Every structure is written in structure tokens, then in C-alpha cells.
mmCIF file of C-alpha atoms and ligand atoms in Angstrom:
data_model
loop_
_atom_site.group_PDB
_atom_site.id
_atom_site.type_symbol
_atom_site.label_atom_id
_atom_site.label_comp_id
_atom_site.label_asym_id
_atom_site.label_seq_id
_atom_site.Cartn_x
_atom_site.Cartn_y
_atom_site.Cartn_z
ATOM 1 C CA UNK B 1 59.646 187.877 198.440
ATOM 2 C CA UNK B 2 58.844 188.676 194.857
ATOM 3 C CA UNK B 3 61.674 190.000 192.579
ATOM 4 C CA UNK B 4 61.679 193.578 191.262
ATOM 5 C CA UNK B 5 60.597 192.129 187.961
ATOM 6 C CA UNK B 6 57.777 190.186 189.399
ATOM 7 C CA UNK B 7 56.370 193.060 191.610
ATOM 8 C CA UNK B 8 56.718 195.429 188.455
ATOM 9 C CA UNK B 9 54.752 192.800 186.434
ATOM 10 C CA UNK B 10 51.823 192.302 188.984
ATOM 11 C CA UNK B 11 51.847 196.042 189.101
ATOM 12 C CA UNK B 12 51.375 196.177 185.404
ATOM 13 C CA UNK B 13 48.679 193.639 185.621
ATOM 14 C CA UNK B 14 46.711 195.611 188.167
ATOM 15 C CA UNK B 15 47.142 198.722 185.781
ATOM 16 C CA UNK B 16 45.903 196.634 182.657
ATOM 17 C CA UNK B 17 43.697 194.118 183.516
ATOM 18 C CA UNK B 18 42.522 195.256 187.109
ATOM 19 C CA UNK B 19 43.673 192.466 189.075
ATOM 20 C CA UNK B 20 46.463 190.010 189.602
ATOM 21 C CA UNK B 21 46.755 186.853 191.557
ATOM 22 C CA UNK B 22 49.743 185.996 193.823
ATOM 23 C CA UNK B 23 49.613 182.386 193.786
ATOM 24 C CA UNK B 24 50.276 180.366 196.968
ATOM 25 C CA UNK B 25 52.286 182.899 198.512
ATOM 26 C CA UNK B 26 50.888 182.629 202.180
ATOM 27 C CA UNK B 27 52.808 179.770 204.162
ATOM 28 C CA UNK B 28 50.285 177.048 204.739
ATOM 29 C CA UNK B 29 50.758 177.439 208.340
ATOM 30 C CA UNK B 30 50.001 181.095 208.480
ATOM 31 C CA UNK B 31 46.812 180.424 206.742
ATOM 32 C CA UNK B 32 46.030 178.104 209.199
ATOM 33 C CA UNK B 33 46.880 179.890 212.191
ATOM 34 C CA UNK B 34 44.580 182.641 210.590
ATOM 35 C CA UNK B 35 41.647 180.493 210.072
ATOM 36 C CA UNK B 36 42.047 179.152 213.718
ATOM 37 C CA UNK B 37 42.087 182.754 215.124
ATOM 38 C CA UNK B 38 38.944 183.912 213.050
ATOM 39 C CA UNK B 39 37.157 180.866 214.470
ATOM 40 C CA UNK B 40 38.427 181.246 218.028
ATOM 41 C CA UNK B 41 37.627 185.029 217.870
ATOM 42 C CA UNK B 42 33.947 184.341 216.841
ATOM 43 C CA UNK B 43 33.284 181.942 219.583
ATOM 44 C CA UNK B 44 35.153 183.996 222.106
ATOM 45 C CA UNK B 45 33.209 187.293 221.166
ATOM 46 C CA UNK B 46 30.267 185.313 220.104
ATOM 47 C CA UNK B 47 30.194 186.783 216.689
ATOM 48 C CA UNK B 48 27.117 186.467 214.268
ATOM 49 C CA UNK B 49 26.836 187.014 210.577
ATOM 50 C CA UNK B 50 26.536 190.071 209.030
ATOM 51 C CA UNK B 51 22.866 191.814 209.019
ATOM 52 C CA UNK B 52 22.537 193.432 205.353
ATOM 53 C CA UNK B 53 22.242 191.871 202.101
ATOM 54 C CA UNK B 54 25.385 193.504 200.820
ATOM 55 C CA UNK B 55 27.793 192.044 203.691
ATOM 56 C CA UNK B 56 25.939 188.906 203.423
ATOM 57 C CA UNK B 57 23.420 187.194 205.623
ATOM 58 C CA UNK B 58 25.476 184.067 206.117
ATOM 59 C CA UNK B 59 28.700 185.674 205.831
ATOM 60 C CA UNK B 60 31.019 186.182 209.051
ATOM 61 C CA UNK B 61 32.586 189.866 208.903
ATOM 62 C CA UNK B 62 34.776 190.649 211.446
ATOM 63 C CA UNK B 63 36.042 194.111 211.358
ATOM 64 C CA UNK B 64 38.797 195.994 213.168
ATOM 65 C CA UNK B 65 40.545 192.397 213.072
ATOM 66 C CA UNK B 66 44.098 194.001 214.329
ATOM 67 C CA UNK B 67 42.398 194.431 217.479
ATOM 68 C CA UNK B 68 41.720 190.762 218.045
ATOM 69 C CA UNK B 69 45.041 188.663 217.808
ATOM 70 C CA UNK B 70 48.682 189.664 216.751
ATOM 71 C CA UNK B 71 48.648 187.041 213.902
ATOM 72 C CA UNK B 72 46.741 189.456 211.974
ATOM 73 C CA UNK B 73 49.197 191.766 211.985
ATOM 74 C CA UNK B 74 51.164 189.680 209.499
ATOM 75 C CA UNK B 75 48.269 190.230 207.046
ATOM 76 C CA UNK B 76 48.711 193.680 205.785
ATOM 77 C CA UNK B 77 52.512 193.495 206.034
ATOM 78 C CA UNK B 78 52.812 190.486 203.903
ATOM 79 C CA UNK B 79 56.365 190.576 202.175
ATOM 80 C CA UNK B 80 54.665 189.232 199.051
ATOM 81 C CA UNK B 81 51.757 191.491 198.933
ATOM 82 C CA UNK B 82 52.658 194.815 200.154
ATOM 83 C CA UNK B 83 55.561 195.868 197.649
ATOM 84 C CA UNK B 84 52.833 195.418 194.804
ATOM 85 C CA UNK B 85 50.606 197.504 196.594
ATOM 86 C CA UNK B 86 53.371 200.046 197.054
ATOM 87 C CA UNK B 87 54.532 199.805 193.411
ATOM 88 C CA UNK B 88 51.184 200.925 192.499
ATOM 89 C CA UNK B 89 50.433 203.293 195.088
ATOM 90 C CA UNK B 90 53.423 204.337 196.778
ATOM 91 C CA UNK B 91 55.266 203.743 200.132
ATOM 92 C CA UNK B 92 53.332 206.145 202.007
ATOM 93 C CA UNK B 93 49.809 204.094 201.099
ATOM 94 C CA UNK B 94 47.911 203.127 204.349
ATOM 95 C CA UNK B 95 45.715 200.314 205.106
ATOM 96 C CA UNK B 96 41.987 201.169 204.206
ATOM 97 C CA UNK B 97 40.026 198.402 205.968
ATOM 98 C CA UNK B 98 41.064 194.821 206.775
ATOM 99 C CA UNK B 99 38.022 192.338 207.584
ATOM 100 C CA UNK B 100 37.204 188.503 207.483
ATOM 101 C CA UNK B 101 34.847 187.443 204.790
ATOM 102 C CA UNK B 102 33.742 183.853 205.892
ATOM 103 C CA UNK B 103 31.240 182.792 203.503
ATOM 104 C CA UNK B 104 28.629 180.346 205.248
ATOM 105 C CA UNK B 105 26.981 177.455 202.976
ATOM 106 C CA UNK B 106 23.869 179.079 201.590
ATOM 107 C CA UNK B 107 25.403 182.357 201.049
ATOM 108 C CA UNK B 108 24.084 184.011 197.913
ATOM 109 C CA UNK B 109 26.147 185.810 195.368
ATOM 110 C CA UNK B 110 26.846 189.479 196.511
ATOM 111 C CA UNK B 111 25.720 192.284 193.841
ATOM 112 C CA UNK B 112 28.734 193.245 191.849
ATOM 113 C CA UNK B 113 30.086 196.549 192.629
ATOM 114 C CA UNK B 114 33.217 198.553 192.833
ATOM 115 C CA UNK B 115 34.666 199.722 196.478
ATOM 116 C CA UNK B 116 35.393 203.211 195.267
ATOM 117 C CA UNK B 117 32.194 203.935 193.627
ATOM 118 C CA UNK B 118 30.811 206.323 196.357
ATOM 119 C CA UNK B 119 33.849 208.588 195.465
ATOM 120 C CA UNK B 120 32.790 211.423 193.166
ATOM 121 C CA UNK B 121 35.794 211.166 190.697
ATOM 122 C CA UNK B 122 35.286 210.924 187.009
ATOM 123 C CA UNK B 123 36.068 207.598 185.834
ATOM 124 C CA UNK B 124 38.194 206.059 184.926
ATOM 125 C CA UNK B 125 40.584 207.512 187.192
ATOM 126 C CA UNK B 126 44.212 206.381 188.496
ATOM 127 C CA UNK B 127 44.119 203.301 191.182
ATOM 128 C CA UNK B 128 43.034 204.904 194.414
ATOM 129 C CA UNK B 129 42.430 201.847 196.594
ATOM 130 C CA UNK B 130 43.526 198.422 196.171
ATOM 131 C CA UNK B 131 41.959 195.412 197.742
ATOM 132 C CA UNK B 132 43.708 191.852 198.766
ATOM 133 C CA UNK B 133 41.544 189.056 198.825
ATOM 134 C CA UNK B 134 43.365 186.527 200.783
ATOM 135 C CA UNK B 135 41.973 182.948 199.824
ATOM 136 C CA UNK B 136 42.154 180.893 203.121
ATOM 137 C CA UNK B 137 40.361 178.261 201.599
ATOM 138 C CA UNK B 138 40.502 176.943 197.975
ATOM 139 C CA UNK B 139 38.324 179.292 196.037
ATOM 140 C CA UNK B 140 36.164 177.160 193.863
ATOM 141 C CA UNK B 141 33.563 177.526 191.603
ATOM 142 C CA UNK B 142 30.809 176.156 194.104
ATOM 143 C CA UNK B 143 32.059 177.688 197.456
ATOM 144 C CA UNK B 144 31.887 181.530 196.700
ATOM 145 C CA UNK B 145 35.092 182.404 194.326
ATOM 146 C CA UNK B 146 35.013 186.011 193.812
ATOM 147 C CA UNK B 147 33.860 186.931 190.782
ATOM 148 C CA UNK B 148 34.925 189.777 188.661
ATOM 149 C CA UNK B 149 34.764 191.578 185.664
ATOM 150 C CA UNK B 150 38.293 192.017 184.280
ATOM 151 C CA UNK B 151 39.155 195.413 182.521
ATOM 152 C CA UNK B 152 36.073 196.958 184.139
ATOM 153 C CA UNK B 153 38.464 199.294 186.057
ATOM 154 C CA UNK B 154 38.574 201.664 182.811
ATOM 155 C CA UNK B 155 35.040 201.806 182.358
ATOM 156 C CA UNK B 156 33.481 205.386 182.411
ATOM 157 C CA UNK B 157 30.688 204.405 185.213
ATOM 158 C CA UNK B 158 30.094 202.051 188.035
ATOM 159 C CA UNK B 159 27.841 198.844 187.819
ATOM 160 C CA UNK B 160 24.186 199.174 188.209
ATOM 161 C CA UNK B 161 23.765 197.898 191.839
ATOM 162 C CA UNK B 162 21.877 194.311 191.673
ATOM 163 C CA UNK B 163 22.103 194.024 188.087
ATOM 164 C CA UNK B 164 23.640 190.351 186.717
ATOM 165 C CA UNK B 165 26.812 190.968 184.604
ATOM 166 C CA UNK B 166 29.179 188.274 183.117
ATOM 167 C CA UNK B 167 31.846 187.420 185.410
ATOM 168 C CA UNK B 168 34.846 185.396 185.510
ATOM 169 C CA UNK B 169 35.471 183.630 188.689
ATOM 170 C CA UNK B 170 38.734 183.982 190.652
ATOM 171 C CA UNK B 171 39.244 180.406 191.516
ATOM 172 C CA UNK B 172 42.578 179.834 193.329
ATOM 173 C CA UNK B 173 44.221 177.748 195.837
ATOM 174 C CA UNK B 174 44.221 178.634 199.653
ATOM 175 C CA UNK B 175 47.222 180.724 200.480
ATOM 176 C CA UNK B 176 46.757 182.797 197.115
ATOM 177 C CA UNK B 177 46.021 186.637 197.220
ATOM 178 C CA UNK B 178 44.030 188.228 194.486
ATOM 179 C CA UNK B 179 45.089 191.944 194.575
ATOM 180 C CA UNK B 180 42.836 194.339 192.400
ATOM 181 C CA UNK B 181 42.145 197.779 191.712
ATOM 182 C CA UNK B 182 39.052 198.452 193.857
ATOM 183 C CA UNK B 183 37.532 200.136 191.012
ATOM 184 C CA UNK B 184 37.374 196.878 189.229
ATOM 185 C CA UNK B 185 33.913 195.395 189.224
ATOM 186 C CA UNK B 186 33.449 192.602 191.521
ATOM 187 C CA UNK B 187 31.519 190.667 193.987
ATOM 188 C CA UNK B 188 31.312 187.518 196.382
ATOM 189 C CA UNK B 189 30.136 184.214 194.778
ATOM 190 C CA UNK B 190 27.401 182.288 196.078
ATOM 191 C CA UNK B 191 28.335 179.290 198.508
ATOM 192 C CA UNK B 192 26.487 176.252 197.096
ATOM 193 C CA UNK B 193 28.991 173.997 198.952
ATOM 194 C CA UNK B 194 28.965 172.638 202.379
ATOM 195 C CA UNK B 195 31.800 174.128 203.980
ATOM 196 C CA UNK B 196 32.776 177.522 204.855
ATOM 197 C CA UNK B 197 34.778 179.708 202.535
ATOM 198 C CA UNK B 198 37.442 181.456 204.631
ATOM 199 C CA UNK B 199 38.854 184.991 203.223
ATOM 200 C CA UNK B 200 40.112 188.275 204.157
ATOM 201 C CA UNK B 201 39.607 191.422 202.444
ATOM 202 C CA UNK B 202 42.791 193.729 203.092
ATOM 203 C CA UNK B 203 42.295 197.054 201.356
ATOM 204 C CA UNK B 204 45.028 199.843 200.985
ATOM 205 C CA UNK B 205 44.593 203.472 199.879
ATOM 206 C CA UNK B 206 46.627 206.392 199.337
ATOM 207 C CA UNK B 207 48.104 208.372 202.158
ATOM 208 C CA UNK B 208 46.043 211.427 200.955
ATOM 209 C CA UNK B 209 42.841 209.595 201.041
ATOM 210 C CA UNK B 210 40.665 208.968 204.221
ATOM 211 C CA UNK B 211 40.468 205.208 205.221
ATOM 212 C CA UNK B 212 37.609 203.154 205.099
ATOM 213 C CA UNK B 213 38.178 201.828 208.823
ATOM 214 C CA UNK B 214 39.084 204.775 211.583
ATOM 215 C CA UNK B 215 42.136 202.912 212.426
ATOM 216 C CA UNK B 216 43.490 205.655 214.666
ATOM 217 C CA UNK B 217 40.355 205.516 216.724
ATOM 218 C CA UNK B 218 39.411 201.951 216.409
ATOM 219 C CA UNK B 219 42.646 200.653 217.661
ATOM 220 C CA UNK B 220 43.461 201.341 221.256
ATOM 221 C CA UNK B 221 46.616 203.309 221.708
ATOM 222 C CA UNK B 222 48.301 200.550 223.830
ATOM 223 C CA UNK B 223 47.753 198.004 221.031
ATOM 224 C CA UNK B 224 49.124 200.365 218.422
ATOM 225 C CA UNK B 225 52.374 200.947 220.588
ATOM 226 C CA UNK B 226 53.095 197.269 220.538
ATOM 227 C CA UNK B 227 53.075 197.106 216.565
ATOM 228 C CA UNK B 228 55.987 197.089 214.166
ATOM 229 C CA UNK B 229 56.800 200.842 212.932
ATOM 230 C CA UNK B 230 55.462 199.692 209.462
ATOM 231 C CA UNK B 231 52.225 198.499 210.626
ATOM 232 C CA UNK B 232 51.568 201.781 212.779
ATOM 233 C CA UNK B 233 52.458 203.831 209.641
ATOM 234 C CA UNK B 234 50.007 201.739 207.584
ATOM 235 C CA UNK B 235 47.471 202.409 210.333
ATOM 236 C CA UNK B 236 47.870 206.008 209.882
ATOM 237 C CA UNK B 237 50.551 206.861 212.293
ATOM 238 C CA UNK B 238 52.167 208.669 209.362
ATOM 239 C CA UNK B 239 52.071 211.862 207.294
ATOM 240 C CA UNK B 240 51.959 212.029 203.488
ATOM 241 C CA UNK B 241 54.827 213.945 201.789
ATOM 242 C CA UNK B 242 55.552 215.586 205.011
ATOM 243 C CA UNK B 243 52.157 217.582 204.826
ATOM 244 C CA UNK B 244 48.984 215.491 205.298
ATOM 245 C CA UNK B 245 48.104 214.130 208.439
ATOM 246 C CA UNK B 246 50.491 215.991 210.799
ATOM 247 C CA UNK B 247 49.755 216.911 214.269
ATOM 248 C CA UNK B 248 50.804 220.498 215.184
ATOM 249 C CA UNK B 249 53.862 219.995 212.892
ATOM 250 C CA UNK B 250 54.389 216.560 214.130
ATOM 251 C CA UNK B 251 54.442 213.066 212.534
ATOM 252 C CA UNK B 252 51.768 211.461 214.655
ATOM 253 C CA UNK B 253 54.060 208.369 215.078
ATOM 254 C CA UNK B 254 55.470 210.226 217.863
ATOM 255 C CA UNK B 255 52.177 209.676 219.905
ATOM 256 C CA UNK B 256 53.233 206.156 220.006
ATOM 257 C CA UNK B 257 56.489 206.602 221.609
ATOM 258 C CA UNK B 258 58.662 206.886 218.707
ATOM 259 C CA UNK B 259 61.463 209.289 219.014
ATOM 260 C CA UNK B 260 61.480 211.193 215.906
ATOM 261 C CA UNK B 261 59.173 210.895 212.963
ATOM 262 C CA UNK B 262 58.986 212.709 209.315
ATOM 263 C CA UNK B 263 59.783 216.361 209.201
ATOM 264 C CA UNK B 264 57.260 218.274 208.157
ATOM 265 C CA UNK B 265 57.675 219.667 204.146
ATOM 266 C CA UNK B 266 57.939 223.254 205.174
ATOM 267 C CA UNK B 267 60.914 222.467 207.655
ATOM 268 C CA UNK B 268 62.290 219.821 205.303
ATOM 269 C CA UNK B 269 62.646 222.423 202.589
ATOM 270 C CA UNK B 270 64.416 225.017 204.852
ATOM 271 C CA UNK B 271 66.709 222.192 206.066
ATOM 272 C CA UNK B 272 67.567 221.471 202.578
ATOM 273 C CA UNK B 273 67.960 225.342 201.209
ATOM 274 C CA UNK B 274 70.259 225.597 203.979
ATOM 275 C CA UNK B 275 72.403 222.455 202.936
ATOM 276 C CA UNK B 276 72.399 223.660 199.374
ATOM 277 C CA UNK B 277 73.733 227.165 200.669
ATOM 278 C CA UNK B 278 76.442 225.532 202.874
ATOM 279 C CA UNK B 279 77.540 223.478 199.903
ATOM 280 C CA UNK B 280 77.516 226.606 197.667
HETATM 281 O O1 AKG M 1 33.970 187.947 199.413
HETATM 282 C C1 AKG M 1 34.244 188.407 198.310
HETATM 283 O O2 AKG M 1 34.735 187.322 197.507
HETATM 284 C C2 AKG M 1 34.288 190.041 197.896
HETATM 285 C C3 AKG M 1 33.564 190.506 199.015
HETATM 286 C C4 AKG M 1 33.643 192.147 198.470
HETATM 287 O O3 AKG M 1 33.899 192.492 197.386
HETATM 288 C C5 AKG M 1 33.239 192.988 199.591
HETATM 289 O O4 AKG M 1 32.498 192.638 200.537
HETATM 290 O O5 AKG M 1 33.126 194.189 199.179
#
């Protein structure tokens, strides 16, 4: 687990440079288990590569990963990553999307983009989504290490789709995680090697935003019920500031059989006032 100082320093780097690398934070056994699980579900579900140029014709992207195997539940909750996300966003953040990024040999470089460019906010803006790229293989100059433009999250515009930009390669050993402000210009590299590059993208957003994947409808209720409470909250069974996301004044976590969720802000305000009056 990172110390408070390490968390603060990673959060500051994300704000300043747009990204940070948490080197070798994932245990080698977990890296192996995650890769094996991706390969197994690819076989069992007969999954093929993506069918659009952006997603990559030679890239295996498995969306809605949490539904396939409990081993994936460890990813959004990882103790070295989540505290840094919470330091940049807050503790009521949500999982926005989570998919595999397995670049096959011959995969061309992905166009440089930013993940929030379709959101009509004036730029630059505060970090609204953070993306964690998990390296499950060594990320090298030849197998498709993610390309980034450091500092680009501070620009007043998004990149032009399909244009070439000067980029830096996020090379890193397997078990590392690059965490970045999704407004940072980036894209997958070209895989010119003869091996697959295994990775995940695990993105988080504010609790007041719409998630990229609809996890409340996409994850069967029985699966969500078995998850640890923190993962349930991250998936959207939670309310932001006791206001956004409630169901008839109840915290949606109660739908999963949890006893008492958060109080709504209007109820909490009255409770606070009553306590203050009792003390006076
Ligand atoms: O594969 C990568 O390294 C990055 C992928 C990416 O940025 C995306 O699909 O949005």
C-alpha cells in the first residue's frame, strides 16, 4: 500500500504532468492469474478481435469484465491504485469502464485521442475521469506501449483525430499501472512484435457523472450482490453527496441487500440540525 506521501505525490504528478506510473505494484501471481483469465474467457466465449479501427482490428477488448470472473474484481479495488484515484477525484468516485486491451501482433498504432473529448466542457478542465492502464506484459517500444503527450491535459483543445503527434512511449514492466487524467492525449502503440501485449483499461469518474459502461444494468443483480461493498459502490450502487443517484430517497446499495445505505442530504441536514439543537 502506498504511504500518504506517495499518494499525494502521484496525485500531484497527475495534476501537473497528466500522468504517473505506479511501477511493479501488481503482484506477479495476480498478473499471471489475470492474463490466464482473459485467455480462458476468450476461448470459452469464443471472443474475437474488435471490429472498428479505433478499437483495433487485432485487439481483443472484453468489456463488462467484472461479470466474467471474480479475479477481475481485484482490479478496480487495487490498494495501490484506488487511493490515488480517490485523492484526485474523491471517495465517492465510480468505476467508469473496465476492459481488456490485448494487442495482437500486427496491431497498428491507435489514433491519438483523449477519453473525455466528447464531453462539451471548456478546456482545460479539472480531471473528470482517470484511466488506469494496467501493464500485464512488459510494455516495450515494439509491442505497443501506450503513447502519451505529457502535459496535453492542460491544452485548450482536443487532438485532431488521425493526425500524427510527437509522443512519448509509456514503457513499463509488467505489473505496473499508468494512471492518467483521461484528458491527456494518448493512444495505443503499434505492436510490431510477435507476441500479444496484455493490458487493461480501468477508468474511474466522479460520482456525479454518467459512467461510460452502464454497470448497474450490465452486471446481473446476483453477481453484484456477491461483490465486496466497496466494489458495489464503485459500480454505481451509491449516491453522490447524499443527492445524486438515489432511488425514492434510498441509497441503491440497499437493492443489493445491504441494510442501511447513506442518508439523503435533506434527511442528513435535519438530523444534523436536531443534534445541534439538542446540544444548545
Ligand atoms: O491500448 C492502449 O495502450 C491504449 C488504449 C486506449 O487509449 C483506448 O482504447 O482508449
